[in-house]
C-alpha cells in the first residue's frame, strides 16, 4: 500500500473515534490528572521498584560521580521512574549488605549447631554461594533502570506507526497539535500512551510552556534509536506553519 491507501483505509475508523472524542470534549487537564493512576495501573512493575528504592534506598545516602549520576538519571527518565540516582544505588547496596550479612549469620549458625570449633567444618561453600548471590543482587538492582528503559523503548516502538497515523488524520481534520496529542494519548496503547500523557502532564505542571516544547523534549529520547519517529513528528509540527 502507498500512503494514501493507508490513510483511506484507517481514516473512517479514526474519524469515528474523533467524533466521539470531540463530543465528549475532554480537556488536557482531565487526561493529565489521571497520569499517576494510569501509570500505576499500566506499569505495576515500575511502581513496585520505585517503592523499594524509596524505602530501602533512602536509608543510606550514596554520593556517586557526576558522570554516573547524569547517565543514571537519563536511564531513570527513559524508564519513567520518579527516583534519584542515589536511591537506586542505595537500594542496590542495601540488598548486597542484607544478603551478605544474612549469609555470614547463617553460616556461623550452621557451624555452631554442628558442634563449633574442632567438631564441624565451617560451611565455606554455602557462604561463598551467598556472597556471589549478593553481588548478583547488587548488579540486578543497580542495572534495573537500564533494563526497564530498554523494555519501555521496545514496547513503545511497536505503537509508533499507529500514533503517527492518528496524529496525521486528526490534524487533517483539526489543525491543532494540543488537541491531537490529547486524542492520541487516549487512543494509543500503553506504554506510548503514557508517554504522550506525560507530554500533557509536563505542560499542566508548568515544566514546559507549550505542548510543542514538551513534545520536542520527549522526542530527544528517540533521536539515537528511532530518528524516523522524531522526523515524522517534526514534519507534523512544521505543517502548522505552512499555508
PDB file of C-alpha atoms in Angstrom:
ATOM      1  CA  UNK A   1       0.000   0.000   0.000  1.00  0.00           C
ATOM      2  CA  UNK A   2       1.062   3.579  -0.566  1.00  0.00           C
ATOM      3  CA  UNK A   3       0.455   6.338   1.971  1.00  0.00           C
ATOM      4  CA  UNK A   4      -2.874   7.429   0.500  1.00  0.00           C
ATOM      5  CA  UNK A   5      -4.267   3.895   0.622  1.00  0.00           C
ATOM      6  CA  UNK A   6      -3.228   3.515   4.256  1.00  0.00           C
ATOM      7  CA  UNK A   7      -4.821   6.834   5.196  1.00  0.00           C
ATOM      8  CA  UNK A   8      -8.008   5.951   3.335  1.00  0.00           C
ATOM      9  CA  UNK A   9      -8.224   2.530   4.974  1.00  0.00           C
ATOM     10  CA  UNK A  10      -7.922   3.809   8.535  1.00  0.00           C
ATOM     11  CA  UNK A  11      -9.473   7.245   8.190  1.00  0.00           C
ATOM     12  CA  UNK A  12     -13.070   6.078   8.609  1.00  0.00           C
ATOM     13  CA  UNK A  13     -12.430   4.300  11.925  1.00  0.00           C
ATOM     14  CA  UNK A  14     -10.279   7.083  13.291  1.00  0.00           C
ATOM     15  CA  UNK A  15     -12.786   9.740  12.266  1.00  0.00           C
ATOM     16  CA  UNK A  16     -15.454   7.862  14.208  1.00  0.00           C
ATOM     17  CA  UNK A  17     -13.188   7.975  17.245  1.00  0.00           C
ATOM     18  CA  UNK A  18     -12.611  11.676  16.590  1.00  0.00           C
ATOM     19  CA  UNK A  19     -16.338  12.358  16.558  1.00  0.00           C
ATOM     20  CA  UNK A  20     -16.773  10.670  19.921  1.00  0.00           C
ATOM     21  CA  UNK A  21     -13.715  12.479  21.266  1.00  0.00           C
ATOM     22  CA  UNK A  22     -14.982  15.899  20.150  1.00  0.00           C
ATOM     23  CA  UNK A  23     -18.466  15.232  21.555  1.00  0.00           C
ATOM     24  CA  UNK A  24     -17.125  14.377  24.992  1.00  0.00           C
ATOM     25  CA  UNK A  25     -14.890  17.473  24.870  1.00  0.00           C
ATOM     26  CA  UNK A  26     -12.247  16.003  27.146  1.00  0.00           C
ATOM     27  CA  UNK A  27      -9.669  18.565  28.225  1.00  0.00           C
ATOM     28  CA  UNK A  28      -5.951  18.071  28.639  1.00  0.00           C
ATOM     29  CA  UNK A  29      -6.378  18.536  32.371  1.00  0.00           C
ATOM     30  CA  UNK A  30      -8.686  15.533  32.693  1.00  0.00           C
ATOM     31  CA  UNK A  31      -6.098  13.432  30.868  1.00  0.00           C
ATOM     32  CA  UNK A  32      -3.044  14.636  32.743  1.00  0.00           C
ATOM     33  CA  UNK A  33      -4.700  14.482  36.162  1.00  0.00           C
ATOM     34  CA  UNK A  34      -5.045  10.718  35.683  1.00  0.00           C
ATOM     35  CA  UNK A  35      -1.365  10.308  34.792  1.00  0.00           C
ATOM     36  CA  UNK A  36      -0.195   8.866  38.110  1.00  0.00           C
ATOM     37  CA  UNK A  37      -3.089   6.410  38.359  1.00  0.00           C
ATOM     38  CA  UNK A  38      -2.705   5.434  34.704  1.00  0.00           C
ATOM     39  CA  UNK A  39       0.994   4.761  35.206  1.00  0.00           C
ATOM     40  CA  UNK A  40       0.338   2.656  38.294  1.00  0.00           C
ATOM     41  CA  UNK A  41      -2.311   0.565  36.520  1.00  0.00           C
ATOM     42  CA  UNK A  42      -0.384   0.026  33.291  1.00  0.00           C
ATOM     43  CA  UNK A  43       3.126  -0.415  34.710  1.00  0.00           C
ATOM     44  CA  UNK A  44       2.900  -2.022  38.179  1.00  0.00           C
ATOM     45  CA  UNK A  45       6.469  -3.308  37.869  1.00  0.00           C
ATOM     46  CA  UNK A  46       7.747   0.268  37.863  1.00  0.00           C
ATOM     47  CA  UNK A  47       5.666   1.182  40.891  1.00  0.00           C
ATOM     48  CA  UNK A  48       6.998  -1.760  42.921  1.00  0.00           C
ATOM     49  CA  UNK A  49      10.595  -0.917  42.087  1.00  0.00           C
ATOM     50  CA  UNK A  50      10.018   2.736  42.979  1.00  0.00           C
ATOM     51  CA  UNK A  51       8.614   1.741  46.377  1.00  0.00           C
ATOM     52  CA  UNK A  52      11.600  -0.480  47.129  1.00  0.00           C
ATOM     53  CA  UNK A  53      14.086   2.178  46.051  1.00  0.00           C
ATOM     54  CA  UNK A  54      12.434   4.897  48.130  1.00  0.00           C
ATOM     55  CA  UNK A  55      12.057   2.786  51.251  1.00  0.00           C
ATOM     56  CA  UNK A  56      15.348   0.850  51.249  1.00  0.00           C
ATOM     57  CA  UNK A  57      17.457   3.177  49.129  1.00  0.00           C
ATOM     58  CA  UNK A  58      16.654   6.126  51.388  1.00  0.00           C
ATOM     59  CA  UNK A  59      18.310   4.564  54.435  1.00  0.00           C
ATOM     60  CA  UNK A  60      21.807   5.490  53.322  1.00  0.00           C
ATOM     61  CA  UNK A  61      22.858   8.480  51.252  1.00  0.00           C
ATOM     62  CA  UNK A  62      25.234   7.462  48.490  1.00  0.00           C
ATOM     63  CA  UNK A  63      27.133  10.085  46.537  1.00  0.00           C
ATOM     64  CA  UNK A  64      28.114   8.965  43.056  1.00  0.00           C
ATOM     65  CA  UNK A  65      30.249  10.693  40.441  1.00  0.00           C
ATOM     66  CA  UNK A  66      28.607  13.373  38.319  1.00  0.00           C
ATOM     67  CA  UNK A  67      29.210  11.341  35.156  1.00  0.00           C
ATOM     68  CA  UNK A  68      27.468   8.245  36.565  1.00  0.00           C
ATOM     69  CA  UNK A  69      24.693  10.394  38.011  1.00  0.00           C
ATOM     70  CA  UNK A  70      23.927  12.004  34.638  1.00  0.00           C
ATOM     71  CA  UNK A  71      23.950   8.602  32.921  1.00  0.00           C
ATOM     72  CA  UNK A  72      21.658   7.015  35.503  1.00  0.00           C
ATOM     73  CA  UNK A  73      19.306   9.996  35.573  1.00  0.00           C
ATOM     74  CA  UNK A  74      18.826   9.634  31.826  1.00  0.00           C
ATOM     75  CA  UNK A  75      18.036   5.943  32.292  1.00  0.00           C
ATOM     76  CA  UNK A  76      15.525   6.829  35.024  1.00  0.00           C
ATOM     77  CA  UNK A  77      13.854   9.356  32.741  1.00  0.00           C
ATOM     78  CA  UNK A  78      13.565   6.861  29.902  1.00  0.00           C
ATOM     79  CA  UNK A  79      12.127   4.234  32.256  1.00  0.00           C
ATOM     80  CA  UNK A  80       9.689   6.807  33.723  1.00  0.00           C
ATOM     81  CA  UNK A  81      10.975   6.186  37.257  1.00  0.00           C
ATOM     82  CA  UNK A  82      10.452   9.008  39.715  1.00  0.00           C
ATOM     83  CA  UNK A  83      13.662   8.267  41.604  1.00  0.00           C
ATOM     84  CA  UNK A  84      17.016   9.851  42.346  1.00  0.00           C
ATOM     85  CA  UNK A  85      20.210   8.058  41.239  1.00  0.00           C
ATOM     86  CA  UNK A  86      21.322   7.878  44.884  1.00  0.00           C
ATOM     87  CA  UNK A  87      18.154   5.918  45.755  1.00  0.00           C
ATOM     88  CA  UNK A  88      18.912   3.350  43.064  1.00  0.00           C
ATOM     89  CA  UNK A  89      22.482   2.898  44.321  1.00  0.00           C
ATOM     90  CA  UNK A  90      21.217   2.811  47.904  1.00  0.00           C
ATOM     91  CA  UNK A  91      18.773   0.010  47.101  1.00  0.00           C
ATOM     92  CA  UNK A  92      21.489  -1.999  45.345  1.00  0.00           C
ATOM     93  CA  UNK A  93      23.895  -1.530  48.254  1.00  0.00           C
ATOM     94  CA  UNK A  94      21.286  -2.371  50.895  1.00  0.00           C
ATOM     95  CA  UNK A  95      20.327  -5.561  49.065  1.00  0.00           C
ATOM     96  CA  UNK A  96      24.015  -6.557  48.856  1.00  0.00           C
ATOM     97  CA  UNK A  97      24.701  -5.829  52.515  1.00  0.00           C
ATOM     98  CA  UNK A  98      21.498  -7.515  53.680  1.00  0.00           C
ATOM     99  CA  UNK A  99      22.171 -10.769  51.847  1.00  0.00           C
ATOM    100  CA  UNK A 100      25.882 -10.689  52.751  1.00  0.00           C
ATOM    101  CA  UNK A 101      25.258 -10.399  56.490  1.00  0.00           C
ATOM    102  CA  UNK A 102      22.456 -12.964  56.278  1.00  0.00           C
ATOM    103  CA  UNK A 103      24.922 -15.392  54.697  1.00  0.00           C
ATOM    104  CA  UNK A 104      27.519 -14.772  57.399  1.00  0.00           C
ATOM    105  CA  UNK A 105      24.986 -15.235  60.215  1.00  0.00           C
ATOM    106  CA  UNK A 106      23.513 -18.360  58.602  1.00  0.00           C
ATOM    107  CA  UNK A 107      26.954 -19.911  58.061  1.00  0.00           C
ATOM    108  CA  UNK A 108      28.045 -19.197  61.623  1.00  0.00           C
ATOM    109  CA  UNK A 109      24.770 -20.603  62.961  1.00  0.00           C
ATOM    110  CA  UNK A 110      25.150 -23.829  60.973  1.00  0.00           C
ATOM    111  CA  UNK A 111      28.758 -24.142  62.074  1.00  0.00           C
ATOM    112  CA  UNK A 112      27.790 -23.539  65.716  1.00  0.00           C
ATOM    113  CA  UNK A 113      24.964 -26.079  65.780  1.00  0.00           C
ATOM    114  CA  UNK A 114      27.224 -28.662  64.180  1.00  0.00           C
ATOM    115  CA  UNK A 115      29.431 -28.504  67.248  1.00  0.00           C
ATOM    116  CA  UNK A 116      31.612 -25.421  66.771  1.00  0.00           C
ATOM    117  CA  UNK A 117      35.442 -25.411  66.546  1.00  0.00           C
ATOM    118  CA  UNK A 118      37.074 -28.780  66.303  1.00  0.00           C
ATOM    119  CA  UNK A 119      33.832 -30.645  65.563  1.00  0.00           C
ATOM    120  CA  UNK A 120      32.086 -29.280  62.484  1.00  0.00           C
ATOM    121  CA  UNK A 121      33.593 -27.784  59.381  1.00  0.00           C
ATOM    122  CA  UNK A 122      32.733 -24.180  58.591  1.00  0.00           C
ATOM    123  CA  UNK A 123      30.321 -24.102  55.594  1.00  0.00           C
ATOM    124  CA  UNK A 124      32.573 -22.099  53.293  1.00  0.00           C
ATOM    125  CA  UNK A 125      30.830 -23.324  50.153  1.00  0.00           C
ATOM    126  CA  UNK A 126      27.447 -22.042  51.379  1.00  0.00           C
ATOM    127  CA  UNK A 127      28.960 -18.709  52.400  1.00  0.00           C
ATOM    128  CA  UNK A 128      30.692 -18.359  49.024  1.00  0.00           C
ATOM    129  CA  UNK A 129      27.455 -19.042  47.140  1.00  0.00           C
ATOM    130  CA  UNK A 130      25.561 -16.470  49.224  1.00  0.00           C
ATOM    131  CA  UNK A 131      28.293 -13.863  48.698  1.00  0.00           C
ATOM    132  CA  UNK A 132      28.212 -14.471  44.948  1.00  0.00           C
ATOM    133  CA  UNK A 133      24.426 -14.172  45.005  1.00  0.00           C
ATOM    134  CA  UNK A 134      24.684 -10.887  46.920  1.00  0.00           C
ATOM    135  CA  UNK A 135      26.943  -9.414  44.217  1.00  0.00           C
ATOM    136  CA  UNK A 136      24.488 -10.563  41.563  1.00  0.00           C
ATOM    137  CA  UNK A 137      21.655  -8.924  43.536  1.00  0.00           C
ATOM    138  CA  UNK A 138      23.631  -5.670  43.689  1.00  0.00           C
ATOM    139  CA  UNK A 139      24.099  -5.692  39.918  1.00  0.00           C
ATOM    140  CA  UNK A 140      20.451  -6.656  39.341  1.00  0.00           C
ATOM    141  CA  UNK A 141      19.047  -3.666  41.244  1.00  0.00           C
ATOM    142  CA  UNK A 142      21.766  -1.277  40.036  1.00  0.00           C
ATOM    143  CA  UNK A 143      21.045  -2.076  36.375  1.00  0.00           C
ATOM    144  CA  UNK A 144      17.259  -2.215  36.783  1.00  0.00           C
ATOM    145  CA  UNK A 145      16.632   1.319  35.367  1.00  0.00           C
ATOM    146  CA  UNK A 146      18.578   0.454  32.208  1.00  0.00           C
ATOM    147  CA  UNK A 147      16.613  -2.779  31.671  1.00  0.00           C
ATOM    148  CA  UNK A 148      13.261  -1.118  32.335  1.00  0.00           C
ATOM    149  CA  UNK A 149      14.175   1.707  29.957  1.00  0.00           C
ATOM    150  CA  UNK A 150      15.062  -0.773  27.200  1.00  0.00           C
ATOM    151  CA  UNK A 151      11.831  -2.677  27.817  1.00  0.00           C
ATOM    152  CA  UNK A 152       9.886   0.583  27.623  1.00  0.00           C
ATOM    153  CA  UNK A 153      11.521   1.566  24.346  1.00  0.00           C
ATOM    154  CA  UNK A 154      10.782  -1.795  22.730  1.00  0.00           C
ATOM    155  CA  UNK A 155       7.114  -1.711  23.734  1.00  0.00           C
ATOM    156  CA  UNK A 156       6.656   1.917  22.718  1.00  0.00           C
ATOM    157  CA  UNK A 157       8.343   1.351  19.343  1.00  0.00           C
ATOM    158  CA  UNK A 158       5.625  -1.083  18.305  1.00  0.00           C
ATOM    159  CA  UNK A 159       2.956   1.623  18.717  1.00  0.00           C
ATOM    160  CA  UNK A 160       4.670   4.460  16.858  1.00  0.00           C
ATOM    161  CA  UNK A 161       3.110   3.884  13.444  1.00  0.00           C
ATOM    162  CA  UNK A 162      -0.496   3.943  14.751  1.00  0.00           C
ATOM    163  CA  UNK A 163       0.324   7.028  16.839  1.00  0.00           C
ATOM    164  CA  UNK A 164       1.665   8.899  13.796  1.00  0.00           C
ATOM    165  CA  UNK A 165      -1.353   7.785  11.784  1.00  0.00           C
ATOM    166  CA  UNK A 166      -3.808   9.004  14.423  1.00  0.00           C
ATOM    167  CA  UNK A 167      -1.988  12.328  14.669  1.00  0.00           C
ATOM    168  CA  UNK A 168      -1.918  12.933  10.919  1.00  0.00           C
ATOM    169  CA  UNK A 169      -5.568  12.091  10.387  1.00  0.00           C
ATOM    170  CA  UNK A 170      -6.676  14.158  13.369  1.00  0.00           C
ATOM    171  CA  UNK A 171      -4.696  17.188  12.206  1.00  0.00           C
ATOM    172  CA  UNK A 172      -6.134  16.850   8.702  1.00  0.00           C
ATOM    173  CA  UNK A 173      -9.484  17.378  10.405  1.00  0.00           C
ATOM    174  CA  UNK A 174      -8.399  19.892  13.079  1.00  0.00           C
ATOM    175  CA  UNK A 175      -5.021  21.589  12.756  1.00  0.00           C
ATOM    176  CA  UNK A 176      -4.325  21.775  16.480  1.00  0.00           C
ATOM    177  CA  UNK A 177      -1.317  19.989  17.959  1.00  0.00           C
ATOM    178  CA  UNK A 178      -2.549  20.161  21.537  1.00  0.00           C
ATOM    179  CA  UNK A 179      -5.900  18.566  20.705  1.00  0.00           C
ATOM    180  CA  UNK A 180      -4.168  15.974  18.531  1.00  0.00           C
ATOM    181  CA  UNK A 181      -1.897  14.931  21.416  1.00  0.00           C
ATOM    182  CA  UNK A 182      -4.905  14.637  23.708  1.00  0.00           C
ATOM    183  CA  UNK A 183      -6.674  12.473  21.150  1.00  0.00           C
ATOM    184  CA  UNK A 184      -3.707  10.179  20.505  1.00  0.00           C
ATOM    185  CA  UNK A 185      -2.965   9.878  24.233  1.00  0.00           C
ATOM    186  CA  UNK A 186      -6.446   8.451  24.703  1.00  0.00           C
ATOM    187  CA  UNK A 187      -6.450   6.051  21.757  1.00  0.00           C
ATOM    188  CA  UNK A 188      -2.852   4.809  21.622  1.00  0.00           C
ATOM    189  CA  UNK A 189      -1.841   1.723  23.567  1.00  0.00           C
ATOM    190  CA  UNK A 190       0.430   1.670  26.591  1.00  0.00           C
ATOM    191  CA  UNK A 191       3.243   2.441  27.108  1.00  0.00           C
ATOM    192  CA  UNK A 192       3.323   5.032  24.316  1.00  0.00           C
ATOM    193  CA  UNK A 193       0.004   6.399  25.574  1.00  0.00           C
ATOM    194  CA  UNK A 194       1.669   7.016  28.922  1.00  0.00           C
ATOM    195  CA  UNK A 195       4.487   8.903  27.191  1.00  0.00           C
ATOM    196  CA  UNK A 196       2.003  11.185  25.464  1.00  0.00           C
ATOM    197  CA  UNK A 197       0.084  11.729  28.697  1.00  0.00           C
ATOM    198  CA  UNK A 198       3.397  12.686  30.259  1.00  0.00           C
ATOM    199  CA  UNK A 199       3.827  15.271  27.492  1.00  0.00           C
ATOM    200  CA  UNK A 200       0.500  16.817  28.509  1.00  0.00           C
ATOM    201  CA  UNK A 201       1.275  16.388  32.213  1.00  0.00           C
ATOM    202  CA  UNK A 202       4.506  18.384  31.894  1.00  0.00           C
ATOM    203  CA  UNK A 203       2.557  21.269  30.347  1.00  0.00           C
ATOM    204  CA  UNK A 204      -0.088  21.136  33.090  1.00  0.00           C
ATOM    205  CA  UNK A 205       2.549  21.204  35.831  1.00  0.00           C
ATOM    206  CA  UNK A 206       4.382  24.117  34.219  1.00  0.00           C
ATOM    207  CA  UNK A 207       7.543  22.257  33.299  1.00  0.00           C
ATOM    208  CA  UNK A 208       7.074  23.394  29.684  1.00  0.00           C
ATOM    209  CA  UNK A 209       5.142  26.374  28.392  1.00  0.00           C
ATOM    210  CA  UNK A 210       3.540  24.607  25.421  1.00  0.00           C
ATOM    211  CA  UNK A 211       2.762  21.159  24.081  1.00  0.00           C
ATOM    212  CA  UNK A 212       5.270  21.686  21.262  1.00  0.00           C
ATOM    213  CA  UNK A 213       8.116  22.322  23.735  1.00  0.00           C
ATOM    214  CA  UNK A 214       7.108  19.328  25.835  1.00  0.00           C
ATOM    215  CA  UNK A 215       6.820  17.104  22.757  1.00  0.00           C
ATOM    216  CA  UNK A 216      10.225  18.223  21.435  1.00  0.00           C
ATOM    217  CA  UNK A 217      11.812  17.387  24.796  1.00  0.00           C
ATOM    218  CA  UNK A 218      10.226  13.946  24.708  1.00  0.00           C
ATOM    219  CA  UNK A 219      11.398  13.321  21.134  1.00  0.00           C
ATOM    220  CA  UNK A 220      15.006  13.863  22.240  1.00  0.00           C
ATOM    221  CA  UNK A 221      14.863  10.430  23.869  1.00  0.00           C
ATOM    222  CA  UNK A 222      14.291   8.814  20.476  1.00  0.00           C
ATOM    223  CA  UNK A 223      16.991  10.604  18.459  1.00  0.00           C
ATOM    224  CA  UNK A 224      19.532   7.819  18.948  1.00  0.00           C
ATOM    225  CA  UNK A 225      17.214   4.846  18.440  1.00  0.00           C
ATOM    226  CA  UNK A 226      14.339   5.893  16.179  1.00  0.00           C
ATOM    227  CA  UNK A 227      15.109   9.018  14.186  1.00  0.00           C
ATOM    228  CA  UNK A 228      12.223   8.303  11.772  1.00  0.00           C
ATOM    229  CA  UNK A 229       9.702   8.757  14.594  1.00  0.00           C
ATOM    230  CA  UNK A 230      11.320  12.070  15.534  1.00  0.00           C
ATOM    231  CA  UNK A 231      11.367  13.343  11.957  1.00  0.00           C
ATOM    232  CA  UNK A 232       7.731  12.332  11.464  1.00  0.00           C
ATOM    233  CA  UNK A 233       6.587  14.455  14.383  1.00  0.00           C
ATOM    234  CA  UNK A 234       8.784  17.353  13.289  1.00  0.00           C
ATOM    235  CA  UNK A 235       7.094  17.245   9.887  1.00  0.00           C
ATOM    236  CA  UNK A 236       3.705  17.267  11.610  1.00  0.00           C
ATOM    237  CA  UNK A 237       4.757  20.265  13.707  1.00  0.00           C
ATOM    238  CA  UNK A 238       6.053  22.097  10.647  1.00  0.00           C
ATOM    239  CA  UNK A 239       2.656  21.675   8.935  1.00  0.00           C
ATOM    240  CA  UNK A 240       1.231  24.125  11.470  1.00  0.00           C
ATOM    241  CA  UNK A 241       3.324  26.886   9.926  1.00  0.00           C
ATOM    242  CA  UNK A 242       2.618  26.061   6.291  1.00  0.00           C
ATOM    243  CA  UNK A 243      -0.097  27.971   4.427  1.00  0.00           C
TER     244      UNK A 243
END
